[in-house]
Amino acid sequence: MDSSKCIDSHLHVWAPAEQAAKFPYEPGQEPPMRGDAEFLIECFEKAGVDGALIVQPINHKFDHSYVTDTIKNYPGKFVGCCLADPTEGGGGAKELRRLATEEGYKAVRFNPYLWPNGAKMTNE
């Protein structure tokens, strides 16, 4: 019996428009189509996908609340990849640690496009 699973290794999920007050979109990043968890689960079933790594989408930028909600509502179906906030006051390592230990995220994404002007990924 084949026990292998089909896993989507890079999936974005965002709140449905009717939940935008609870899970706000980044200004100018309102999604042009559905990408909510329930819709994606329906697509998974049709395509034979067993689960996914959810990568924090730009639609919600550094607000991880919708992805966190999705991970908690579908245990075993989704794993989270958070988005590091490189800005001063963005929480840095403390926020990454909180997302990993308290919210269950398993990976982190660094997006140079979002770094402050002139910033580099360095320890200096």
Short mmCIF file of the N, C-alpha and C atoms (twelve columns), coordinates in Angstrom:
data_MODEL
# 
_entry.id   MODEL 
# 
loop_
_atom_site.group_PDB 
_atom_site.id 
_atom_site.type_symbol 
_atom_site.label_atom_id 
_atom_site.label_alt_id 
_atom_site.label_comp_id 
_atom_site.label_asym_id 
_atom_site.label_seq_id 
_atom_site.Cartn_x 
_atom_site.Cartn_y 
_atom_site.Cartn_z 
_atom_site.pdbx_PDB_model_num 
ATOM 1   N N  . MET A 1   0.837   -1.182 0.000  1 
ATOM 2   C CA . MET A 1   0.000   0.000  0.000  1 
ATOM 3   C C  . MET A 1   0.883   1.247  0.000  1 
ATOM 4   N N  . ASP A 2   0.589   2.197  -0.870 1 
ATOM 5   C CA . ASP A 2   1.365   3.429  -0.988 1 
ATOM 6   C C  . ASP A 2   0.954   4.399  0.114  1 
ATOM 7   N N  . SER A 3   1.902   4.787  0.961  1 
ATOM 8   C CA . SER A 3   1.595   5.709  2.059  1 
ATOM 9   C C  . SER A 3   2.128   7.117  1.791  1 
ATOM 10  N N  . SER A 4   2.586   7.365  0.573  1 
ATOM 11  C CA . SER A 4   3.099   8.701  0.268  1 
ATOM 12  C C  . SER A 4   1.946   9.705  0.200  1 
ATOM 13  N N  . LYS A 5   2.282   10.962 0.459  1 
ATOM 14  C CA . LYS A 5   1.283   12.021 0.442  1 
ATOM 15  C C  . LYS A 5   1.670   13.081 -0.580 1 
ATOM 16  N N  . CYS A 6   0.681   13.765 -1.076 1 
ATOM 17  C CA . CYS A 6   0.878   14.869 -2.001 1 
ATOM 18  C C  . CYS A 6   0.789   16.164 -1.186 1 
ATOM 19  N N  . ILE A 7   1.923   16.892 -1.101 1 
ATOM 20  C CA . ILE A 7   2.005   18.106 -0.301 1 
ATOM 21  C C  . ILE A 7   2.372   19.293 -1.198 1 
ATOM 22  N N  . ASP A 8   1.608   20.352 -1.085 1 
ATOM 23  C CA . ASP A 8   1.931   21.600 -1.781 1 
ATOM 24  C C  . ASP A 8   2.981   22.305 -0.930 1 
ATOM 25  N N  . SER A 9   4.157   22.554 -1.480 1 
ATOM 26  C CA . SER A 9   5.274   23.080 -0.699 1 
ATOM 27  C C  . SER A 9   5.331   24.601 -0.617 1 
ATOM 28  N N  . HIS A 10  4.421   25.306 -1.269 1 
ATOM 29  C CA . HIS A 10  4.415   26.773 -1.204 1 
ATOM 30  C C  . HIS A 10  3.019   27.263 -1.575 1 
ATOM 31  N N  . LEU A 11  2.217   27.490 -0.559 1 
ATOM 32  C CA . LEU A 11  0.823   27.890 -0.763 1 
ATOM 33  C C  . LEU A 11  0.561   29.182 -0.001 1 
ATOM 34  N N  . HIS A 12  -0.158  30.099 -0.613 1 
ATOM 35  C CA . HIS A 12  -0.594  31.308 0.081  1 
ATOM 36  C C  . HIS A 12  -2.084  31.178 0.370  1 
ATOM 37  N N  . VAL A 13  -2.491  31.667 1.519  1 
ATOM 38  C CA . VAL A 13  -3.887  31.651 1.918  1 
ATOM 39  C C  . VAL A 13  -4.208  33.039 2.471  1 
ATOM 40  N N  . TRP A 14  -5.393  33.550 2.152  1 
ATOM 41  C CA . TRP A 14  -5.785  34.854 2.690  1 
ATOM 42  C C  . TRP A 14  -7.257  34.825 3.033  1 
ATOM 43  N N  . ALA A 15  -7.624  35.745 3.889  1 
ATOM 44  C CA . ALA A 15  -8.991  35.806 4.390  1 
ATOM 45  C C  . ALA A 15  -9.977  36.142 3.279  1 
ATOM 46  N N  . PRO A 16  -11.184 35.585 3.380  1 
ATOM 47  C CA . PRO A 16  -12.217 35.980 2.423  1 
ATOM 48  C C  . PRO A 16  -12.587 37.449 2.649  1 
ATOM 49  N N  . ALA A 17  -13.057 38.111 1.613  1 
ATOM 50  C CA . ALA A 17  -13.366 39.539 1.686  1 
ATOM 51  C C  . ALA A 17  -14.302 39.867 2.847  1 
ATOM 52  N N  . GLU A 18  -15.255 38.989 3.130  1 
ATOM 53  C CA . GLU A 18  -16.217 39.279 4.205  1 
ATOM 54  C C  . GLU A 18  -15.584 39.212 5.599  1 
ATOM 55  N N  . GLN A 19  -14.346 38.736 5.694  1 
ATOM 56  C CA . GLN A 19  -13.642 38.705 6.976  1 
ATOM 57  C C  . GLN A 19  -12.496 39.718 7.035  1 
ATOM 58  N N  . ALA A 20  -12.474 40.651 6.091  1 
ATOM 59  C CA . ALA A 20  -11.381 41.624 6.015  1 
ATOM 60  C C  . ALA A 20  -11.312 42.533 7.243  1 
ATOM 61  N N  . ALA A 21  -12.408 42.760 7.931  1 
ATOM 62  C CA . ALA A 21  -12.366 43.587 9.143  1 
ATOM 63  C C  . ALA A 21  -11.606 42.863 10.254 1 
ATOM 64  N N  . LYS A 22  -11.782 41.557 10.337 1 
ATOM 65  C CA . LYS A 22  -11.097 40.754 11.353 1 
ATOM 66  C C  . LYS A 22  -9.657  40.448 10.953 1 
ATOM 67  N N  . PHE A 23  -9.454  40.200 9.673  1 
ATOM 68  C CA . PHE A 23  -8.134  39.859 9.121  1 
ATOM 69  C C  . PHE A 23  -7.820  40.861 8.004  1 
ATOM 70  N N  . PRO A 24  -7.376  42.070 8.362  1 
ATOM 71  C CA . PRO A 24  -7.217  43.130 7.348  1 
ATOM 72  C C  . PRO A 24  -6.134  42.844 6.320  1 
ATOM 73  N N  . TYR A 25  -6.401  43.326 5.122  1 
ATOM 74  C CA . TYR A 25  -5.424  43.240 4.046  1 
ATOM 75  C C  . TYR A 25  -4.476  44.439 4.136  1 
ATOM 76  N N  . GLU A 26  -3.263  44.247 3.677  1 
ATOM 77  C CA . GLU A 26  -2.314  45.343 3.539  1 
ATOM 78  C C  . GLU A 26  -2.879  46.272 2.464  1 
ATOM 79  N N  . PRO A 27  -2.880  47.609 2.685  1 
ATOM 80  C CA . PRO A 27  -3.413  48.520 1.662  1 
ATOM 81  C C  . PRO A 27  -2.772  48.275 0.294  1 
ATOM 82  N N  . GLY A 28  -3.630  48.179 -0.711 1 
ATOM 83  C CA . GLY A 28  -3.175  47.932 -2.071 1 
ATOM 84  C C  . GLY A 28  -2.914  46.468 -2.377 1 
ATOM 85  N N  . GLN A 29  -3.126  45.581 -1.401 1 
ATOM 86  C CA . GLN A 29  -2.854  44.151 -1.589 1 
ATOM 87  C C  . GLN A 29  -4.122  43.300 -1.470 1 
ATOM 88  N N  . GLU A 30  -5.267  43.907 -1.732 1 
ATOM 89  C CA . GLU A 30  -6.508  43.151 -1.687 1 
ATOM 90  C C  . GLU A 30  -6.455  42.077 -2.778 1 
ATOM 91  N N  . PRO A 31  -6.772  40.842 -2.440 1 
ATOM 92  C CA . PRO A 31  -6.643  39.758 -3.422 1 
ATOM 93  C C  . PRO A 31  -7.700  39.842 -4.523 1 
ATOM 94  N N  . PRO A 32  -7.314  39.481 -5.746 1 
ATOM 95  C CA . PRO A 32  -8.245  39.544 -6.869 1 
ATOM 96  C C  . PRO A 32  -9.134  38.301 -6.980 1 
ATOM 97  N N  . MET A 33  -8.860  37.282 -6.150 1 
ATOM 98  C CA . MET A 33  -9.606  36.019 -6.244 1 
ATOM 99  C C  . MET A 33  -9.678  35.382 -4.862 1 
ATOM 100 N N  . ARG A 34  -10.447 34.334 -4.772 1 
ATOM 101 C CA . ARG A 34  -10.533 33.599 -3.506 1 
ATOM 102 C C  . ARG A 34  -9.228  32.884 -3.212 1 
ATOM 103 N N  . GLY A 35  -8.899  32.820 -1.926 1 
ATOM 104 C CA . GLY A 35  -7.721  32.091 -1.487 1 
ATOM 105 C C  . GLY A 35  -7.877  31.694 -0.033 1 
ATOM 106 N N  . ASP A 36  -9.140  31.636 0.415  1 
ATOM 107 C CA . ASP A 36  -9.412  31.289 1.809  1 
ATOM 108 C C  . ASP A 36  -9.252  29.791 2.040  1 
ATOM 109 N N  . ALA A 37  -9.088  29.426 3.289  1 
ATOM 110 C CA . ALA A 37  -8.806  28.034 3.650  1 
ATOM 111 C C  . ALA A 37  -9.879  27.069 3.153  1 
ATOM 112 N N  . GLU A 38  -11.136 27.422 3.312  1 
ATOM 113 C CA . GLU A 38  -12.213 26.525 2.911  1 
ATOM 114 C C  . GLU A 38  -12.179 26.264 1.409  1 
ATOM 115 N N  . PHE A 39  -11.946 27.303 0.631  1 
ATOM 116 C CA . PHE A 39  -11.844 27.160 -0.815 1 
ATOM 117 C C  . PHE A 39  -10.665 26.260 -1.187 1 
ATOM 118 N N  . LEU A 40  -9.522  26.474 -0.530 1 
ATOM 119 C CA . LEU A 40  -8.343  25.672 -0.841 1 
ATOM 120 C C  . LEU A 40  -8.527  24.210 -0.455 1 
ATOM 121 N N  . ILE A 41  -9.230  23.947 0.645  1 
ATOM 122 C CA . ILE A 41  -9.525  22.563 1.032  1 
ATOM 123 C C  . ILE A 41  -10.367 21.893 -0.057 1 
ATOM 124 N N  . GLU A 42  -11.344 22.619 -0.596 1 
ATOM 125 C CA . GLU A 42  -12.158 22.078 -1.700 1 
ATOM 126 C C  . GLU A 42  -11.267 21.744 -2.896 1 
ATOM 127 N N  . CYS A 43  -10.342 22.642 -3.224 1 
ATOM 128 C CA . CYS A 43  -9.422  22.412 -4.352 1 
ATOM 129 C C  . CYS A 43  -8.523  21.213 -4.074 1 
ATOM 130 N N  . PHE A 44  -8.050  21.078 -2.826 1 
ATOM 131 C CA . PHE A 44  -7.220  19.929 -2.441 1 
ATOM 132 C C  . PHE A 44  -7.946  18.628 -2.716 1 
ATOM 133 N N  . GLU A 45  -9.203  18.568 -2.278 1 
ATOM 134 C CA . GLU A 45  -9.985  17.334 -2.428 1 
ATOM 135 C C  . GLU A 45  -10.131 16.963 -3.900 1 
ATOM 136 N N  . LYS A 46  -10.383 17.941 -4.744 1 
ATOM 137 C CA . LYS A 46  -10.527 17.690 -6.182 1 
ATOM 138 C C  . LYS A 46  -9.219  17.236 -6.821 1 
ATOM 139 N N  . ALA A 47  -8.083  17.785 -6.321 1 
ATOM 140 C CA . ALA A 47  -6.783  17.510 -6.930 1 
ATOM 141 C C  . ALA A 47  -6.002  16.390 -6.245 1 
ATOM 142 N N  . GLY A 48  -6.532  15.870 -5.145 1 
ATOM 143 C CA . GLY A 48  -5.834  14.806 -4.437 1 
ATOM 144 C C  . GLY A 48  -4.640  15.290 -3.623 1 
ATOM 145 N N  . VAL A 49  -4.689  16.544 -3.158 1 
ATOM 146 C CA . VAL A 49  -3.617  17.103 -2.331 1 
ATOM 147 C C  . VAL A 49  -3.944  16.850 -0.868 1 
ATOM 148 N N  . ASP A 50  -2.956  16.392 -0.116 1 
ATOM 149 C CA . ASP A 50  -3.167  16.028 1.283  1 
ATOM 150 C C  . ASP A 50  -2.901  17.152 2.276  1 
ATOM 151 N N  . GLY A 51  -2.052  18.097 1.921  1 
ATOM 152 C CA . GLY A 51  -1.704  19.168 2.843  1 
ATOM 153 C C  . GLY A 51  -0.796  20.179 2.167  1 
ATOM 154 N N  . ALA A 52  -0.379  21.193 2.966  1 
ATOM 155 C CA . ALA A 52  0.447   22.244 2.375  1 
ATOM 156 C C  . ALA A 52  1.261   22.994 3.413  1 
ATOM 157 N N  . LEU A 53  2.341   23.582 2.935  1 
ATOM 158 C CA . LEU A 53  3.104   24.560 3.690  1 
ATOM 159 C C  . LEU A 53  2.529   25.913 3.303  1 
ATOM 160 N N  . ILE A 54  1.894   26.599 4.252  1 
ATOM 161 C CA . ILE A 54  1.357   27.928 3.980  1 
ATOM 162 C C  . ILE A 54  2.464   28.934 4.227  1 
ATOM 163 N N  . VAL A 55  2.781   29.709 3.198  1 
ATOM 164 C CA . VAL A 55  3.762   30.780 3.292  1 
ATOM 165 C C  . VAL A 55  2.978   32.079 3.495  1 
ATOM 166 N N  . GLN A 56  3.324   32.819 4.549  1 
ATOM 167 C CA . GLN A 56  2.620   34.066 4.867  1 
ATOM 168 C C  . GLN A 56  2.522   34.935 3.621  1 
ATOM 169 N N  . PRO A 57  1.297   35.302 3.210  1 
ATOM 170 C CA . PRO A 57  1.127   36.068 1.978  1 
ATOM 171 C C  . PRO A 57  1.334   37.567 2.179  1 
ATOM 172 N N  . ILE A 58  1.682   38.242 1.107  1 
ATOM 173 C CA . ILE A 58  1.856   39.690 1.143  1 
ATOM 174 C C  . ILE A 58  0.529   40.390 1.408  1 
ATOM 175 N N  . ASN A 59  -0.591  39.744 1.094  1 
ATOM 176 C CA . ASN A 59  -1.911  40.353 1.297  1 
ATOM 177 C C  . ASN A 59  -2.114  40.795 2.743  1 
ATOM 178 N N  . HIS A 60  -1.539  40.020 3.687  1 
ATOM 179 C CA . HIS A 60  -1.664  40.348 5.113  1 
ATOM 180 C C  . HIS A 60  -0.331  40.813 5.706  1 
ATOM 181 N N  . LYS A 61  0.670   40.942 4.868  1 
ATOM 182 C CA . LYS A 61  2.022   41.360 5.216  1 
ATOM 183 C C  . LYS A 61  2.498   40.692 6.509  1 
ATOM 184 N N  . PHE A 62  2.714   41.447 7.593  1 
ATOM 185 C CA . PHE A 62  3.262   40.867 8.820  1 
ATOM 186 C C  . PHE A 62  2.178   40.489 9.834  1 
ATOM 187 N N  . ASP A 63  0.921   40.626 9.449  1 
ATOM 188 C CA . ASP A 63  -0.183  40.206 10.324 1 
ATOM 189 C C  . ASP A 63  -0.437  38.726 10.048 1 
ATOM 190 N N  . HIS A 64  0.022   37.885 10.949 1 
ATOM 191 C CA . HIS A 64  -0.053  36.430 10.773 1 
ATOM 192 C C  . HIS A 64  -1.359  35.820 11.286 1 
ATOM 193 N N  . SER A 65  -2.317  36.650 11.670 1 
ATOM 194 C CA . SER A 65  -3.516  36.130 12.342 1 
ATOM 195 C C  . SER A 65  -4.342  35.178 11.475 1 
ATOM 196 N N  . TYR A 66  -4.494  35.448 10.175 1 
ATOM 197 C CA . TYR A 66  -5.305  34.531 9.363  1 
ATOM 198 C C  . TYR A 66  -4.597  33.206 9.136  1 
ATOM 199 N N  . VAL A 67  -3.313  33.246 8.845  1 
ATOM 200 C CA . VAL A 67  -2.568  31.999 8.659  1 
ATOM 201 C C  . VAL A 67  -2.568  31.204 9.970  1 
ATOM 202 N N  . THR A 68  -2.362  31.885 11.086 1 
ATOM 203 C CA . THR A 68  -2.388  31.218 12.392 1 
ATOM 204 C C  . THR A 68  -3.745  30.567 12.635 1 
ATOM 205 N N  . ASP A 69  -4.805  31.290 12.341 1 
ATOM 206 C CA . ASP A 69  -6.162  30.765 12.497 1 
ATOM 207 C C  . ASP A 69  -6.363  29.528 11.615 1 
ATOM 208 N N  . THR A 70  -5.866  29.585 10.402 1 
ATOM 209 C CA . THR A 70  -6.002  28.459 9.471  1 
ATOM 210 C C  . THR A 70  -5.244  27.228 9.965  1 
ATOM 211 N N  . ILE A 71  -4.017  27.434 10.421 1 
ATOM 212 C CA . ILE A 71  -3.211  26.320 10.935 1 
ATOM 213 C C  . ILE A 71  -3.919  25.652 12.115 1 
ATOM 214 N N  . LYS A 72  -4.472  26.468 12.996 1 
ATOM 215 C CA . LYS A 72  -5.143  25.926 14.192 1 
ATOM 216 C C  . LYS A 72  -6.471  25.255 13.849 1 
ATOM 217 N N  . ASN A 73  -7.169  25.755 12.840 1 
ATOM 218 C CA . ASN A 73  -8.460  25.172 12.455 1 
ATOM 219 C C  . ASN A 73  -8.326  23.887 11.645 1 
ATOM 220 N N  . TYR A 74  -7.154  23.661 11.057 1 
ATOM 221 C CA . TYR A 74  -6.934  22.472 10.227 1 
ATOM 222 C C  . TYR A 74  -5.639  21.775 10.646 1 
ATOM 223 N N  . PRO A 75  -5.596  21.277 11.880 1 
ATOM 224 C CA . PRO A 75  -4.363  20.607 12.325 1 
ATOM 225 C C  . PRO A 75  -4.069  19.379 11.467 1 
ATOM 226 N N  . GLY A 76  -2.810  19.203 11.137 1 
ATOM 227 C CA . GLY A 76  -2.419  18.074 10.310 1 
ATOM 228 C C  . GLY A 76  -2.561  18.319 8.819  1 
ATOM 229 N N  . LYS A 77  -3.252  19.383 8.453  1 
ATOM 230 C CA . LYS A 77  -3.461  19.702 7.035  1 
ATOM 231 C C  . LYS A 77  -2.460  20.764 6.559  1 
ATOM 232 N N  . PHE A 78  -2.168  21.733 7.448  1 
ATOM 233 C CA . PHE A 78  -1.298  22.841 7.084  1 
ATOM 234 C C  . PHE A 78  -0.158  23.002 8.069  1 
ATOM 235 N N  . VAL A 79  0.986   23.460 7.550  1 
ATOM 236 C CA . VAL A 79  2.147   23.865 8.341  1 
ATOM 237 C C  . VAL A 79  2.430   25.301 7.928  1 
ATOM 238 N N  . GLY A 80  2.840   26.130 8.889  1 
ATOM 239 C CA . GLY A 80  3.035   27.538 8.594  1 
ATOM 240 C C  . GLY A 80  4.472   27.968 8.400  1 
ATOM 241 N N  . CYS A 81  4.658   28.913 7.472  1 
ATOM 242 C CA . CYS A 81  5.934   29.586 7.238  1 
ATOM 243 C C  . CYS A 81  5.671   31.077 7.444  1 
ATOM 244 N N  . CYS A 82  6.247   31.644 8.509  1 
ATOM 245 C CA . CYS A 82  6.006   33.050 8.817  1 
ATOM 246 C C  . CYS A 82  6.899   33.961 7.989  1 
ATOM 247 N N  . LEU A 83  6.572   35.246 7.997  1 
ATOM 248 C CA . LEU A 83  7.313   36.258 7.261  1 
ATOM 249 C C  . LEU A 83  8.051   37.132 8.258  1 
ATOM 250 N N  . ALA A 84  9.367   37.146 8.187  1 
ATOM 251 C CA . ALA A 84  10.175  37.952 9.096  1 
ATOM 252 C C  . ALA A 84  9.994   39.434 8.791  1 
ATOM 253 N N  . ASP A 85  9.788   40.218 9.845  1 
ATOM 254 C CA . ASP A 85  9.663   41.666 9.724  1 
ATOM 255 C C  . ASP A 85  11.019  42.287 10.037 1 
ATOM 256 N N  . PRO A 86  11.723  42.809 9.030  1 
ATOM 257 C CA . PRO A 86  13.072  43.325 9.243  1 
ATOM 258 C C  . PRO A 86  13.124  44.769 9.734  1 
ATOM 259 N N  . THR A 87  11.981  45.404 9.905  1 
ATOM 260 C CA . THR A 87  11.968  46.810 10.288 1 
ATOM 261 C C  . THR A 87  12.237  46.996 11.770 1 
ATOM 262 N N  . GLU A 88  12.732  48.167 12.136 1 
ATOM 263 C CA . GLU A 88  12.911  48.500 13.552 1 
ATOM 264 C C  . GLU A 88  11.540  48.416 14.210 1 
ATOM 265 N N  . GLY A 89  11.462  47.760 15.334 1 
ATOM 266 C CA . GLY A 89  10.184  47.608 16.019 1 
ATOM 267 C C  . GLY A 89  9.325   46.493 15.469 1 
ATOM 268 N N  . GLY A 90  9.837   45.740 14.519 1 
ATOM 269 C CA . GLY A 90  9.073   44.661 13.915 1 
ATOM 270 C C  . GLY A 90  9.060   43.390 14.740 1 
ATOM 271 N N  . GLY A 91  9.745   43.381 15.859 1 
ATOM 272 C CA . GLY A 91  9.735   42.221 16.739 1 
ATOM 273 C C  . GLY A 91  10.944  41.335 16.605 1 
ATOM 274 N N  . GLY A 92  11.539  41.322 15.425 1 
ATOM 275 C CA . GLY A 92  12.761  40.558 15.197 1 
ATOM 276 C C  . GLY A 92  12.706  39.132 15.691 1 
ATOM 277 N N  . ALA A 93  13.778  38.716 16.343 1 
ATOM 278 C CA . ALA A 93  13.913  37.332 16.807 1 
ATOM 279 C C  . ALA A 93  12.836  36.961 17.823 1 
ATOM 280 N N  . LYS A 94  12.422  37.925 18.657 1 
ATOM 281 C CA . LYS A 94  11.370  37.635 19.653 1 
ATOM 282 C C  . LYS A 94  10.065  37.232 18.972 1 
ATOM 283 N N  . GLU A 95  9.700   37.969 17.924 1 
ATOM 284 C CA . GLU A 95  8.460   37.652 17.213 1 
ATOM 285 C C  . GLU A 95  8.578   36.323 16.480 1 
ATOM 286 N N  . LEU A 96  9.714   36.050 15.864 1 
ATOM 287 C CA . LEU A 96  9.909   34.760 15.199 1 
ATOM 288 C C  . LEU A 96  9.813   33.621 16.217 1 
ATOM 289 N N  . ARG A 97  10.416  33.804 17.370 1 
ATOM 290 C CA . ARG A 97  10.364  32.784 18.427 1 
ATOM 291 C C  . ARG A 97  8.917   32.565 18.894 1 
ATOM 292 N N  . ARG A 98  8.168   33.646 19.071 1 
ATOM 293 C CA . ARG A 98  6.769   33.536 19.493 1 
ATOM 294 C C  . ARG A 98  5.941   32.783 18.457 1 
ATOM 295 N N  . LEU A 99  6.121   33.131 17.188 1 
ATOM 296 C CA . LEU A 99  5.368   32.450 16.129 1 
ATOM 297 C C  . LEU A 99  5.698   30.958 16.094 1 
ATOM 298 N N  . ALA A 100 6.953   30.624 16.341 1 
ATOM 299 C CA . ALA A 100 7.356   29.211 16.326 1 
ATOM 300 C C  . ALA A 100 6.880   28.473 17.570 1 
ATOM 301 N N  . THR A 101 7.082   29.049 18.734 1 
ATOM 302 C CA . THR A 101 6.780   28.321 19.974 1 
ATOM 303 C C  . THR A 101 5.326   28.401 20.397 1 
ATOM 304 N N  . GLU A 102 4.691   29.543 20.183 1 
ATOM 305 C CA . GLU A 102 3.302   29.707 20.623 1 
ATOM 306 C C  . GLU A 102 2.277   29.424 19.528 1 
ATOM 307 N N  . GLU A 103 2.644   29.703 18.290 1 
ATOM 308 C CA . GLU A 103 1.677   29.572 17.192 1 
ATOM 309 C C  . GLU A 103 1.938   28.378 16.286 1 
ATOM 310 N N  . GLY A 104 3.067   27.709 16.471 1 
ATOM 311 C CA . GLY A 104 3.322   26.469 15.742 1 
ATOM 312 C C  . GLY A 104 3.935   26.592 14.364 1 
ATOM 313 N N  . TYR A 105 4.463   27.753 14.012 1 
ATOM 314 C CA . TYR A 105 5.107   27.900 12.698 1 
ATOM 315 C C  . TYR A 105 6.369   27.049 12.651 1 
ATOM 316 N N  . LYS A 106 6.656   26.479 11.481 1 
ATOM 317 C CA . LYS A 106 7.795   25.567 11.316 1 
ATOM 318 C C  . LYS A 106 8.884   26.124 10.415 1 
ATOM 319 N N  . ALA A 107 8.637   27.261 9.759  1 
ATOM 320 C CA . ALA A 107 9.613   27.825 8.831  1 
ATOM 321 C C  . ALA A 107 9.484   29.345 8.844  1 
ATOM 322 N N  . VAL A 108 10.494  30.006 8.293  1 
ATOM 323 C CA . VAL A 108 10.484  31.466 8.206  1 
ATOM 324 C C  . VAL A 108 10.897  31.891 6.799  1 
ATOM 325 N N  . ARG A 109 10.275  32.939 6.336  1 
ATOM 326 C CA . ARG A 109 10.558  33.502 5.006  1 
ATOM 327 C C  . ARG A 109 11.186  34.874 5.201  1 
ATOM 328 N N  . PHE A 110 12.271  35.136 4.490  1 
ATOM 329 C CA . PHE A 110 12.906  36.445 4.477  1 
ATOM 330 C C  . PHE A 110 12.691  37.027 3.087  1 
ATOM 331 N N  . ASN A 111 12.078  38.201 3.000  1 
ATOM 332 C CA . ASN A 111 11.767  38.809 1.716  1 
ATOM 333 C C  . ASN A 111 12.518  40.138 1.593  1 
ATOM 334 N N  . PRO A 112 13.642  40.160 0.866  1 
ATOM 335 C CA . PRO A 112 14.434  41.390 0.734  1 
ATOM 336 C C  . PRO A 112 13.646  42.577 0.184  1 
ATOM 337 N N  . TYR A 113 12.609  42.324 -0.573 1 
ATOM 338 C CA . TYR A 113 11.761  43.385 -1.113 1 
ATOM 339 C C  . TYR A 113 11.149  44.226 0.003  1 
ATOM 340 N N  . LEU A 114 10.941  43.625 1.178  1 
ATOM 341 C CA . LEU A 114 10.297  44.310 2.295  1 
ATOM 342 C C  . LEU A 114 11.281  44.950 3.272  1 
ATOM 343 N N  . TRP A 115 12.572  44.785 3.038  1 
ATOM 344 C CA . TRP A 115 13.566  45.360 3.942  1 
ATOM 345 C C  . TRP A 115 13.606  46.874 3.799  1 
ATOM 346 N N  . PRO A 116 13.923  47.572 4.896  1 
ATOM 347 C CA . PRO A 116 14.075  49.030 4.797  1 
ATOM 348 C C  . PRO A 116 15.153  49.378 3.776  1 
ATOM 349 N N  . ASN A 117 15.046  50.520 3.160  1 
ATOM 350 C CA . ASN A 117 15.977  50.954 2.125  1 
ATOM 351 C C  . ASN A 117 17.422  50.860 2.598  1 
ATOM 352 N N  . GLY A 118 18.227  50.110 1.867  1 
ATOM 353 C CA . GLY A 118 19.640  49.965 2.169  1 
ATOM 354 C C  . GLY A 118 19.966  48.868 3.162  1 
ATOM 355 N N  . ALA A 119 18.954  48.265 3.776  1 
ATOM 356 C CA . ALA A 119 19.209  47.203 4.763  1 
ATOM 357 C C  . ALA A 119 19.661  45.923 4.074  1 
ATOM 358 N N  . LYS A 120 20.493  45.164 4.770  1 
ATOM 359 C CA . LYS A 120 20.976  43.882 4.262  1 
ATOM 360 C C  . LYS A 120 20.840  42.832 5.344  1 
ATOM 361 N N  . MET A 121 20.777  41.569 4.937  1 
ATOM 362 C CA . MET A 121 20.718  40.488 5.904  1 
ATOM 363 C C  . MET A 121 22.146  40.205 6.359  1 
ATOM 364 N N  . THR A 122 22.471  40.712 7.549  1 
ATOM 365 C CA . THR A 122 23.823  40.597 8.073  1 
ATOM 366 C C  . THR A 122 23.790  40.698 9.599  1 
ATOM 367 N N  . ASN A 123 24.823  40.294 10.231 1 
ATOM 368 C CA . ASN A 123 24.925  40.452 11.684 1 
ATOM 369 C C  . ASN A 123 25.657  41.737 12.060 1 
ATOM 370 N N  . GLU A 124 26.072  42.488 11.083 1 
ATOM 371 C CA . GLU A 124 26.823  43.726 11.343 1 
ATOM 372 C C  . GLU A 124 25.910  44.919 11.451 1 
# 
